[in-house]
Coordinates of C-alpha atoms (C1' of nucleotides) in Angstrom, one line a residue:
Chain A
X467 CA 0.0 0.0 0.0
X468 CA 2.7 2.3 -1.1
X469 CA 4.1 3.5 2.3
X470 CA 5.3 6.4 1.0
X471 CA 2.9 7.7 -0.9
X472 CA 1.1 7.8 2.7
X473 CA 3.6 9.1 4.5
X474 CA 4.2 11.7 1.6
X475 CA 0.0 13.1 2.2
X476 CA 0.5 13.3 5.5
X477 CA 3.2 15.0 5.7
X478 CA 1.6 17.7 2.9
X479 CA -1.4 17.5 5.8
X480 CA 0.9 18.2 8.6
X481 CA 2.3 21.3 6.7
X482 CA -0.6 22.4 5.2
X483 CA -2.5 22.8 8.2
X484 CA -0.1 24.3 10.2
X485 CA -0.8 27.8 11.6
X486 CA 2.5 28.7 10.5
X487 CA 5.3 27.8 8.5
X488 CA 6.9 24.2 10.5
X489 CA 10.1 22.9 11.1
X490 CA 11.1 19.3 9.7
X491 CA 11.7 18.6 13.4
X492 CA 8.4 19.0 14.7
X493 CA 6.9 17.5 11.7
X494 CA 9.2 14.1 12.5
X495 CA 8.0 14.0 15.9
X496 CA 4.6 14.5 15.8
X497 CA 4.3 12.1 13.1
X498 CA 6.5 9.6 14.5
X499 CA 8.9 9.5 11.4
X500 CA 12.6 9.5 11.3
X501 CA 14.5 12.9 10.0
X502 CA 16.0 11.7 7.3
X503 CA 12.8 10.3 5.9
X504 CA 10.5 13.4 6.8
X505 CA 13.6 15.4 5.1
X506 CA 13.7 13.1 1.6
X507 CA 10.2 13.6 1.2
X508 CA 9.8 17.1 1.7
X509 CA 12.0 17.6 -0.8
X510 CA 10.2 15.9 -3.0
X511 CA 7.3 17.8 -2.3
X512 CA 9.4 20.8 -3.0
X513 CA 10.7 20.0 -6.4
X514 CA 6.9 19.1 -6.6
X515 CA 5.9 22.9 -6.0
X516 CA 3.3 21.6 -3.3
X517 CA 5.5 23.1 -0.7
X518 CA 8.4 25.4 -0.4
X519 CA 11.1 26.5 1.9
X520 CA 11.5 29.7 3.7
X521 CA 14.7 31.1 3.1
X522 CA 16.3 32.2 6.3
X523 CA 14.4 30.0 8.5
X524 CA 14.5 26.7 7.0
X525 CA 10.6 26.4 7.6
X526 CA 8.4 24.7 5.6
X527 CA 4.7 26.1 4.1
X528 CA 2.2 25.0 1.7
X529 CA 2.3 26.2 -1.3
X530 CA -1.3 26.8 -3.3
X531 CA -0.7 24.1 -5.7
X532 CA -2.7 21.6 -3.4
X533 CA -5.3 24.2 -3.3
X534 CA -5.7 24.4 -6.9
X535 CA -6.3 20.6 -7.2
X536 CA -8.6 20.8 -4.3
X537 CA -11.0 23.2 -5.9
X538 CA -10.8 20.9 -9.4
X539 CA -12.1 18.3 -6.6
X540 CA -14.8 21.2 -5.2
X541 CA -16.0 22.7 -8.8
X542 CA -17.3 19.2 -10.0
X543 CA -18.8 18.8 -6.8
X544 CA -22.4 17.5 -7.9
X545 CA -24.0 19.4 -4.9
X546 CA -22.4 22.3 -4.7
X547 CA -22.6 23.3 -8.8
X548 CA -26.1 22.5 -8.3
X549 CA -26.5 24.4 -4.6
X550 CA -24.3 27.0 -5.9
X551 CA -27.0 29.3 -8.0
X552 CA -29.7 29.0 -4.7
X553 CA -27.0 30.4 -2.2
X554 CA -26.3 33.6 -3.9
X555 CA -30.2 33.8 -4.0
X556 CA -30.6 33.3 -0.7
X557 CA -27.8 35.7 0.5
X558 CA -29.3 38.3 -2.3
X559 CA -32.6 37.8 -0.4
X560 CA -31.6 37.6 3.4
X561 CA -28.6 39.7 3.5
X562 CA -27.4 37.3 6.1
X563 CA -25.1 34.6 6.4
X564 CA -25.7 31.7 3.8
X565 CA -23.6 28.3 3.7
X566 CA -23.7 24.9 2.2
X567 CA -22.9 21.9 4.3
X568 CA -22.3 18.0 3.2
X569 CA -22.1 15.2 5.4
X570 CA -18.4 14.0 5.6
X571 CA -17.9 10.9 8.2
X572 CA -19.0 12.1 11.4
X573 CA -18.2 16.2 10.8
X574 CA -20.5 18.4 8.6
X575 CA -17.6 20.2 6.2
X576 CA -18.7 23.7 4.8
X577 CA -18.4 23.6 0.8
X578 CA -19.1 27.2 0.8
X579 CA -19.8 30.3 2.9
X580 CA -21.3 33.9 1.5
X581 CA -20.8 36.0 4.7
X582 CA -23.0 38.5 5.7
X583 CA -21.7 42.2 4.8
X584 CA -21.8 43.0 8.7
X585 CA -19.7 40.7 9.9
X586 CA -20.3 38.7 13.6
X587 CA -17.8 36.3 15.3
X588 CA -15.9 34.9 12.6
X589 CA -16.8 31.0 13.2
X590 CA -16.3 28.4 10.8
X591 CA -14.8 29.1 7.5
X592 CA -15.3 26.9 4.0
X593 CA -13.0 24.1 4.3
X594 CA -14.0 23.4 8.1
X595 CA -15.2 20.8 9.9
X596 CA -17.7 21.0 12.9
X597 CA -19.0 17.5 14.6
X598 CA -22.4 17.4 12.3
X599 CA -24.8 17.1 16.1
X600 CA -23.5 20.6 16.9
X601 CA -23.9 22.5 13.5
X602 CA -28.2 23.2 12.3
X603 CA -27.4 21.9 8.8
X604 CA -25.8 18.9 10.6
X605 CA -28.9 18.1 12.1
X606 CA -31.0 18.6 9.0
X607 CA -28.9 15.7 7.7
X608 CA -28.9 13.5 10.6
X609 CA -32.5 13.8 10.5
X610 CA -32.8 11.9 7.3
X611 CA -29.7 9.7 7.7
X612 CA -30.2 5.9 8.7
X613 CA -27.6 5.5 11.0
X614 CA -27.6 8.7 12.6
X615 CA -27.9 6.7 16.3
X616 CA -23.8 5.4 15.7
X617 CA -22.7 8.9 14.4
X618 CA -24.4 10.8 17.4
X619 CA -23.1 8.2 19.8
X620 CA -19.4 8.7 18.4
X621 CA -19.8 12.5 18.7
X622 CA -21.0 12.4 22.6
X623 CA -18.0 10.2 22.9
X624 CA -15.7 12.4 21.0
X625 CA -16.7 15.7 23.4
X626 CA -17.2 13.8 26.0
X627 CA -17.0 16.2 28.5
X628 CA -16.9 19.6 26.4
X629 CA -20.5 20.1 27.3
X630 CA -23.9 18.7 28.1
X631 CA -24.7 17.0 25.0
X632 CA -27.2 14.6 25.6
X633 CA -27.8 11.9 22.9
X634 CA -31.1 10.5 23.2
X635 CA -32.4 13.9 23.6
X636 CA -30.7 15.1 20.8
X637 CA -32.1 12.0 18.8
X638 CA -35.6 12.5 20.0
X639 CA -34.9 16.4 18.4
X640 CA -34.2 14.9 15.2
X641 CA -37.7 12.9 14.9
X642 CA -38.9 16.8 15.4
X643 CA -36.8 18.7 12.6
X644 CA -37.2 15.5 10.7
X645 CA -41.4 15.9 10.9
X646 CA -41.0 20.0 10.5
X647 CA -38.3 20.0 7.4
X648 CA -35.9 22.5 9.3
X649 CA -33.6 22.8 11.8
X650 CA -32.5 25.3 14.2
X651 CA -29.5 25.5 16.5
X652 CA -28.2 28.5 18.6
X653 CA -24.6 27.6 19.0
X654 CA -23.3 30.9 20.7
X655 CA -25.4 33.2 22.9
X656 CA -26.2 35.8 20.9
X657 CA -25.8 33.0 17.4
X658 CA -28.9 31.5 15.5
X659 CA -29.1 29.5 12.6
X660 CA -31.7 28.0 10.6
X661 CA -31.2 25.1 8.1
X662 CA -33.0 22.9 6.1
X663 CA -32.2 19.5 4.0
X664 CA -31.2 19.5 0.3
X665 CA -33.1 15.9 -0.4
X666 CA -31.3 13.7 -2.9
X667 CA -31.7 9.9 -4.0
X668 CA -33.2 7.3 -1.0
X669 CA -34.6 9.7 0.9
X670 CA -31.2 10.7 2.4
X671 CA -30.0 14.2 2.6
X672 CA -27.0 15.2 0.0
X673 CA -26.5 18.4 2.2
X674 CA -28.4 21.0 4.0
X675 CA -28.7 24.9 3.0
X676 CA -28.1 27.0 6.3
X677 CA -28.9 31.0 6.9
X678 CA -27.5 32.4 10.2
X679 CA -27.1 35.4 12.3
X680 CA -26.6 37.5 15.6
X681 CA -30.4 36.7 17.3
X682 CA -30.7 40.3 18.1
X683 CA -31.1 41.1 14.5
X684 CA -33.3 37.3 13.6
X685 CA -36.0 37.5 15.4
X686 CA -38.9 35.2 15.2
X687 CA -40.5 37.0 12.0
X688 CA -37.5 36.8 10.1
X689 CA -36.4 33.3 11.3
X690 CA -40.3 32.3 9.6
X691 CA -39.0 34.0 6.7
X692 CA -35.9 32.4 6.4
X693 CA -37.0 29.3 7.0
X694 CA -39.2 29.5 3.9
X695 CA -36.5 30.6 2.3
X696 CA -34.6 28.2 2.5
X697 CA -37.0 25.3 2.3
X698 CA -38.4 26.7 -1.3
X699 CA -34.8 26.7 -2.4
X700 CA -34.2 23.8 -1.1
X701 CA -37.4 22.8 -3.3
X702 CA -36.6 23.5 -6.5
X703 CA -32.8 23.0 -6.3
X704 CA -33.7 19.0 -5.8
X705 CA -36.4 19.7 -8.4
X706 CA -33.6 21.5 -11.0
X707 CA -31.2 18.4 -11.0
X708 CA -34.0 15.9 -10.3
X709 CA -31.6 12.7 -9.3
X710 CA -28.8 14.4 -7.3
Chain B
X620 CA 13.3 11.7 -4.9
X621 CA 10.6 9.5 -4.3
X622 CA 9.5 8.5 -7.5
X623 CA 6.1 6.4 -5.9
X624 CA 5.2 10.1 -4.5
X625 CA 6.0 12.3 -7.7
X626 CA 3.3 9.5 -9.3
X627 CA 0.5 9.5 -7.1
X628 CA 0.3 13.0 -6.7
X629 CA 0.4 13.2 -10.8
X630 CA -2.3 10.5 -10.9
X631 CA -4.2 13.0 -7.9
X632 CA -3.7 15.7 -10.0
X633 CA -5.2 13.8 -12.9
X634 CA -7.9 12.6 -11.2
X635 CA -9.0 16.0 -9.6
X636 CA -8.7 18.0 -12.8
X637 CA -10.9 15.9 -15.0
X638 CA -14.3 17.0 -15.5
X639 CA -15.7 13.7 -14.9
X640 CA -14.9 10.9 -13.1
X641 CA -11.8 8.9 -14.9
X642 CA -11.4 5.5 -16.1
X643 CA -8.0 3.6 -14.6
X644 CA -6.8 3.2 -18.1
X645 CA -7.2 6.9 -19.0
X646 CA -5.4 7.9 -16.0
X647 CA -2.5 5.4 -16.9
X648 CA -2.3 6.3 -20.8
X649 CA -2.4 9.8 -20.4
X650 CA 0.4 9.8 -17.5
X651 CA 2.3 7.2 -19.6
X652 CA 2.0 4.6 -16.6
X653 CA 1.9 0.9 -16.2
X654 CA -1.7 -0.2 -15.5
X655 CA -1.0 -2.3 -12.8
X656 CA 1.1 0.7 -11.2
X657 CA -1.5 3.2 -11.5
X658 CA -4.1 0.5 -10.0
X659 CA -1.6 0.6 -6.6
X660 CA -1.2 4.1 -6.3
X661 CA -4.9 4.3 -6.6
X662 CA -6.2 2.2 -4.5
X663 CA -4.0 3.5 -1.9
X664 CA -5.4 6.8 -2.3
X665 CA -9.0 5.4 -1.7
X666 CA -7.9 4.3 1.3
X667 CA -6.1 7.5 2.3
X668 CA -9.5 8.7 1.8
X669 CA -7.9 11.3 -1.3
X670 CA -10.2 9.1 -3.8
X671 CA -13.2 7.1 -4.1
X672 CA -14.3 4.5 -6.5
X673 CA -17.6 4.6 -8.1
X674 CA -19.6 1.2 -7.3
X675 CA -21.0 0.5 -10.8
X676 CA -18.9 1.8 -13.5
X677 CA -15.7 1.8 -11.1
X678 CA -14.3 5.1 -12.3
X679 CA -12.6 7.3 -10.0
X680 CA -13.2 10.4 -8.9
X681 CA -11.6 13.0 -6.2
X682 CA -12.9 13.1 -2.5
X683 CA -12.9 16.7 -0.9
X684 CA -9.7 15.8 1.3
X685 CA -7.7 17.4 -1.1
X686 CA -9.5 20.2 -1.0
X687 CA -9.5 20.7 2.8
X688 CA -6.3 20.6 3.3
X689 CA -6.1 23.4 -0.2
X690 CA -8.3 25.4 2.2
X691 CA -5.9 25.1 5.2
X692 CA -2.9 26.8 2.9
X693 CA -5.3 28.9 1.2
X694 CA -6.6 30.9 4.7
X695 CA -3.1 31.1 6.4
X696 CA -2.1 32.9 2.9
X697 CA -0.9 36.0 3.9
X698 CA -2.2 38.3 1.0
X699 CA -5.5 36.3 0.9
X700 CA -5.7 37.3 4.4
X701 CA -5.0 40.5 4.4
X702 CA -7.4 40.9 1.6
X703 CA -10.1 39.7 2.2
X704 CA -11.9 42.8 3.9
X705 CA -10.7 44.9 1.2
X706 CA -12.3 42.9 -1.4
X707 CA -15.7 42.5 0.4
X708 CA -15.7 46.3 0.7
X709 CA -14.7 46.5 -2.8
X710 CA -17.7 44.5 -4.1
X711 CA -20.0 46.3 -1.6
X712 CA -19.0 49.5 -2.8
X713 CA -19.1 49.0 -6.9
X714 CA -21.4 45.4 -7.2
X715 CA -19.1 44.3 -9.7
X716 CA -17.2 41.7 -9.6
X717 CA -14.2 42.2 -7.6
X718 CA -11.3 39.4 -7.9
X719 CA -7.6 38.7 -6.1
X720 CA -4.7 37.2 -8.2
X721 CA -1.6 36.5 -7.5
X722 CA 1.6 35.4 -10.0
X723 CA 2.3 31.9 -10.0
X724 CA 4.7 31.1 -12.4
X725 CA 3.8 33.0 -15.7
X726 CA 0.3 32.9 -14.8
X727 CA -2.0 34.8 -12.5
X728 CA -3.9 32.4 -10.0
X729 CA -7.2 33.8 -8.6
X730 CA -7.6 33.5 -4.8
X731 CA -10.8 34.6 -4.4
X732 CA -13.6 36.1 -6.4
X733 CA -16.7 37.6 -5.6
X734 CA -19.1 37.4 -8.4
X735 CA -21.9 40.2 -9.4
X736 CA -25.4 39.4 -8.6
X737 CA -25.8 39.6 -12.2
X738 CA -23.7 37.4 -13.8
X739 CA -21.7 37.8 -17.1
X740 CA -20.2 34.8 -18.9
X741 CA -18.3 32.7 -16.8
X742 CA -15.0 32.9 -17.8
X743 CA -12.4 32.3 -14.7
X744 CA -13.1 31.3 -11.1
X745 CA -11.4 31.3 -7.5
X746 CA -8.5 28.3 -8.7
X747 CA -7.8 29.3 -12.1
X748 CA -5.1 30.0 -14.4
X749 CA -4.4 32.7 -17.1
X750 CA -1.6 34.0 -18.4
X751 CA -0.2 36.5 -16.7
X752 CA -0.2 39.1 -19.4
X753 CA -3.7 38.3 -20.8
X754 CA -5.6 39.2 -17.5
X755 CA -5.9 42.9 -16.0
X756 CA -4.6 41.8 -12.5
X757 CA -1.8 40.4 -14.2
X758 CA -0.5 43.2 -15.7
X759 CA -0.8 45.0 -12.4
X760 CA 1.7 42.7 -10.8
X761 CA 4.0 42.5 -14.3
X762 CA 4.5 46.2 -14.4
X763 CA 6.7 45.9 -11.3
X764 CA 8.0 42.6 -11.8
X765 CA 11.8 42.8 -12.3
X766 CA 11.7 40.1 -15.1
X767 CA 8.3 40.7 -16.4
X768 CA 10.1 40.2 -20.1
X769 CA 11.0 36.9 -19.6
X770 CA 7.4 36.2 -18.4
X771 CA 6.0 37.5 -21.2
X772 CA 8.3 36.2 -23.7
X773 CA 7.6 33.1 -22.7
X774 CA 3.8 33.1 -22.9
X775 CA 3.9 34.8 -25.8
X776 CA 6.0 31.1 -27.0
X777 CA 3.1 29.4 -25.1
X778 CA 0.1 31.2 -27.2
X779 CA 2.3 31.8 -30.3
X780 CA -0.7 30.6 -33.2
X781 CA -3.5 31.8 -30.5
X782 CA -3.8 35.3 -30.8
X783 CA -2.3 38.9 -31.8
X784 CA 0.3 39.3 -29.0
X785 CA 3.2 41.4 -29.7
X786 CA 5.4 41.2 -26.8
X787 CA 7.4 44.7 -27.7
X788 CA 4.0 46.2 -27.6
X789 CA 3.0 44.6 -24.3
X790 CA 6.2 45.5 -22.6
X791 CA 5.7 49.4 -23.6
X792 CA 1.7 49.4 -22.4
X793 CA 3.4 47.3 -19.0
X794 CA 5.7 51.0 -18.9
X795 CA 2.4 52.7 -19.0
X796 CA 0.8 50.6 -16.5
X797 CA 3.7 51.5 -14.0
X798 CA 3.6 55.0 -14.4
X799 CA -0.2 55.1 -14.3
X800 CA -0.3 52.8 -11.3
X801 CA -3.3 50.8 -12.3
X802 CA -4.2 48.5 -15.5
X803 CA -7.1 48.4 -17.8
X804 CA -7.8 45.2 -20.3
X805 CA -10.6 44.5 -22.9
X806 CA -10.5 40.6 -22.8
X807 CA -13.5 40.2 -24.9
X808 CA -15.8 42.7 -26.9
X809 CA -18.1 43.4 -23.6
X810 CA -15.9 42.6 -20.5
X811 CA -13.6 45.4 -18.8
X812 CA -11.5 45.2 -16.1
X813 CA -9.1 47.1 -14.3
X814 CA -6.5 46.0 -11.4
X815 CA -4.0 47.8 -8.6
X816 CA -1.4 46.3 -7.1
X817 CA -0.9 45.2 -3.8
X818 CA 2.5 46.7 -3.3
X819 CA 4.9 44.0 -1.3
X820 CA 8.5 44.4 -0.1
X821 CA 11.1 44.8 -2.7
X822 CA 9.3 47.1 -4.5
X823 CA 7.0 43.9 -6.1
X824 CA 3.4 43.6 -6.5
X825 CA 2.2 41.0 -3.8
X826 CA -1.0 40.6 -5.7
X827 CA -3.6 42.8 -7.6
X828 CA -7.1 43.5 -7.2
X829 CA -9.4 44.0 -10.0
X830 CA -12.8 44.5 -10.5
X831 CA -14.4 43.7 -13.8
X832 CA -17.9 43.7 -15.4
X833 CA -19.5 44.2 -18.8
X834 CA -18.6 47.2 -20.8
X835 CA -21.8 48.5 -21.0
X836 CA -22.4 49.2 -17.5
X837 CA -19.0 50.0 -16.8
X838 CA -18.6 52.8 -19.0
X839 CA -16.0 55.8 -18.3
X840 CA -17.3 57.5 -15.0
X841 CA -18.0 54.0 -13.6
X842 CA -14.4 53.3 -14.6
X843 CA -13.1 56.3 -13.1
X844 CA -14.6 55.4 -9.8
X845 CA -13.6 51.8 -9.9
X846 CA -9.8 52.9 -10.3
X847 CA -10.1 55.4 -7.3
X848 CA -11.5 52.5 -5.4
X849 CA -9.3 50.4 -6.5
X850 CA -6.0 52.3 -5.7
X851 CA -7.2 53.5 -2.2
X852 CA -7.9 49.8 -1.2
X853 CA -4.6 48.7 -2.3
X854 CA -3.0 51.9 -0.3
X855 CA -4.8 51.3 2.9
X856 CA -3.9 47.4 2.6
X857 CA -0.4 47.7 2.5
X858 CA -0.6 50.1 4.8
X859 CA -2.7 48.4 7.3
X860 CA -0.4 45.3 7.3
X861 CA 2.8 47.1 7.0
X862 CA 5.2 44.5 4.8
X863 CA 3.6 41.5 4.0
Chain C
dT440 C1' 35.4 31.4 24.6
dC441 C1' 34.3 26.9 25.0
dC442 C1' 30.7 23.6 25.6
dT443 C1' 26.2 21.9 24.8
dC444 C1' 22.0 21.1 22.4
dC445 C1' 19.5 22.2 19.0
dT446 C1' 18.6 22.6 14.0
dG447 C1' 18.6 21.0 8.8
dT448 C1' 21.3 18.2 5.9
dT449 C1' 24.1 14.4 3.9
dC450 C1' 25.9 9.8 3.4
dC451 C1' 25.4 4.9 2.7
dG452 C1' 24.5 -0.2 3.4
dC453 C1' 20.5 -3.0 3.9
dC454 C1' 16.6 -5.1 2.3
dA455 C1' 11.6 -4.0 2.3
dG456 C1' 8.7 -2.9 -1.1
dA457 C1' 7.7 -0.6 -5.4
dC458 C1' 7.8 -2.0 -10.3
dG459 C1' 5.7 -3.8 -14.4
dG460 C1' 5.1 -7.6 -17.5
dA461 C1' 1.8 -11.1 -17.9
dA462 C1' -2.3 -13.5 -17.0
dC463 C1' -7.0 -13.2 -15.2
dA464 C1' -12.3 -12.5 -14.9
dA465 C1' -16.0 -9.8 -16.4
dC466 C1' -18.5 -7.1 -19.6
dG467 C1' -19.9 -5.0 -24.3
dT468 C1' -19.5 -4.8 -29.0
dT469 C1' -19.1 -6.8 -33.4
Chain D
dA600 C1' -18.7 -17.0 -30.6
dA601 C1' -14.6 -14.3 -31.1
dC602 C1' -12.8 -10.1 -29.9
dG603 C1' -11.9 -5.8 -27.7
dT604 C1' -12.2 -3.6 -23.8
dT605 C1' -12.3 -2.9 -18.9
dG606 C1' -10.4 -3.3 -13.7
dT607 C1' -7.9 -6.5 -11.1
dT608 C1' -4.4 -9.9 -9.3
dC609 C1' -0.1 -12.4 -9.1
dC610 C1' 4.8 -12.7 -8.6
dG611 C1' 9.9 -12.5 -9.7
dT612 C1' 13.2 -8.8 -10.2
dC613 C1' 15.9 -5.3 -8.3
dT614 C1' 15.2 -0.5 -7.7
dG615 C1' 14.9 2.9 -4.6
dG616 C1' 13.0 4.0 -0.1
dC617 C1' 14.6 3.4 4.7
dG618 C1' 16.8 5.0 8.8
dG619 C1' 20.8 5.0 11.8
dA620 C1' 24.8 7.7 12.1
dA621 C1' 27.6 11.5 11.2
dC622 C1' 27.9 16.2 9.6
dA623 C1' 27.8 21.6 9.5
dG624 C1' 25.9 25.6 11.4
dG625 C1' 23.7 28.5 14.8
dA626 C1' 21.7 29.8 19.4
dG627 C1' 22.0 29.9 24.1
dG628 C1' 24.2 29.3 28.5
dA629 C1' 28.0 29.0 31.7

DNA sequence: TCCTCCTGTTCCGCCAGACGGAACAACGTT
DNA sequence: AACGTTGTTCCGTCTGGCGGAACAGGAGGA
């Protein structure tokens, strides 16, 4: 299984996710590889253009030639070419926050994020990962997943004790949002946010369409609003592509 | 130099930049690979979780792990970052479309774009290539690159039969461009644009910023405005962030 | 100033493991 | 039924990745 084709990705994750530029050091240890070998490959990677060396420091950073092949990966993305038309919309029509979720193992990974113009408590990015039980369009996907029991139990075991997250509760909540069509989390104090399934094939979800925003500025007459919104997109997007 | 790793990242690359999902014997004719090699390198990217198979006509296509850890290098870029305010303001300002480029190689990569509620003909989006030289923003950075000639010599090779590209010319507007301190392309009979620079250390353009639309709306007071826009959004940006 | 502990880098012998030709099973087309 | 594909598997050869050890250079402390 070509070990170092393994050891080659994770050491382009190790560097790529880095706040900062690393040292070879620190990428050895915490990945439990010998110098030498972290060394050979990086250099590779170099010559590759994924990743280049700082000058006077020695570090190593990520170049954006793993960035371009990512978004050839996200631009074919079935879901988000077809999602991408009804975010603008709804961003055009809210003015608030608009993002597009998918279900990715346990996590809920935002394809794409249209921020409102007045900015609040810069969250969660495009390209991040919340556990899917915490995030509303994760729960408008759980709703209609079939195994949503084993990925909720994994989550309460994975923040363990981060907070009071209880799981049959939460599970009795999805029966709800499942039987209303929406879902509604507010994460933060002064956070609310709204989101609603984007149906595809076997009656499971392919993603979820969220709109969110400080509460003071949501109340309950815009939530309603939003929540129509984004379940009438959500409507004819499924009904534009037909078999997602 | 790791000759397993220069493959499978070829064969990623492959794989991510096809517009559908890609036959193992495409992959391995086009790369000039044995069949049974590519086979290993892919199926240890499946199980790296880089690639998935597709259960009926077993073609491959890209997962987005490549493009989360693209989005971990993209955000901790340190002209994307600095940015990104600028350009939200930008498009809240004008309502054009309002794009950041950098040079990579001879071409201009665009980091990010934010895209006019009316839309024009797609041409480029956030991940994309063009030739420095052909593109507004790339003539920005060009006109204070010290070997902006070799650049353009050599696309000029690249698109020899394409176009109408005198390189003498170019490198005479690119003087212009300079002195004026902001650059203005035609690309196609009813698209404008026009680009700053984002002023770096060394006296090189760390990026442009354009904003670009169709002619008709954009005619010569709209113009006018864009470039005072423009130019005071670079000014403040390099200013806010000192040297980047 | 010398010593120590880092760093990134280079060298090289060993042998794991990547390589690739060939053969295979399963479809689709002629 | 014969042929052309496809993706997949097997296996002998030997390349090329592996990693311990040694190196050069710099930072910090005594």
């Amino acid at each position: 299984m070509d070990k170092s084709v393994a050891r080659a990705l994770s050491i382009l994750e190790a560097v790529a996710g880095a706040h900062a530029p690393v040292r070879l050091s620190d990428v050895a240890q915490s990945l439990a590889l010998q110098k030498s070998t972290v060394h050979r490959i990086l250099r590779t990677l170099v010559s590759l253009g994924y990743v280049d060396q700082e000058p006077v420091t020695d570090r190593y950073r990520p170049t954006l030639k793993a960035w371009e092949i990512g978004m050839g990966a996200l631009t074919h993305h079935p879901v988000r070419r077809a999602a991408a038309p009804f975010l603008n919309e709804l961003h055009a029509a809210t003015g608030e926050t608009v993002s597009l979720t998918v279900l990715s193992g346990d996590d809920v990974l935002y394809l794409e994020k249209i921020v409102s113009p007045r900015p609040m408590s810069f969250s969660t990015r495009a390209g991040s990962r919340t556990p899917a039980p915490l995030a509303a369009g994760g729960q408008a996907i759980l709703a209609h997943e079939p195994d949503a029991a084993a990925i909720v139990e994994r989550v309460a075991a994975r923040l363990l004790n981060r907070r009071d997250f209880d799981p049959d509760a939460f599970m009795r909540e999805l029966a709800d949002v499942r039987r209303r069509g929406y879902a509604i989390s507010r994460p933060e104090p002064d956070v609310v946010a709204v989101a609603a399934p984007i149906m595809g094939q076997g009656g499971r979800a392919a993603g979820a369409l969220t709109i969110s925003g400080p509460a003071s500025r949501l109340d309950d007459a815009r939530l309603i609003d939003a929540v129509a919104a984004l379940r009438q997109a959500c409507a004819r997007l499924v009904e534009t592509v037909g078999q997602i």
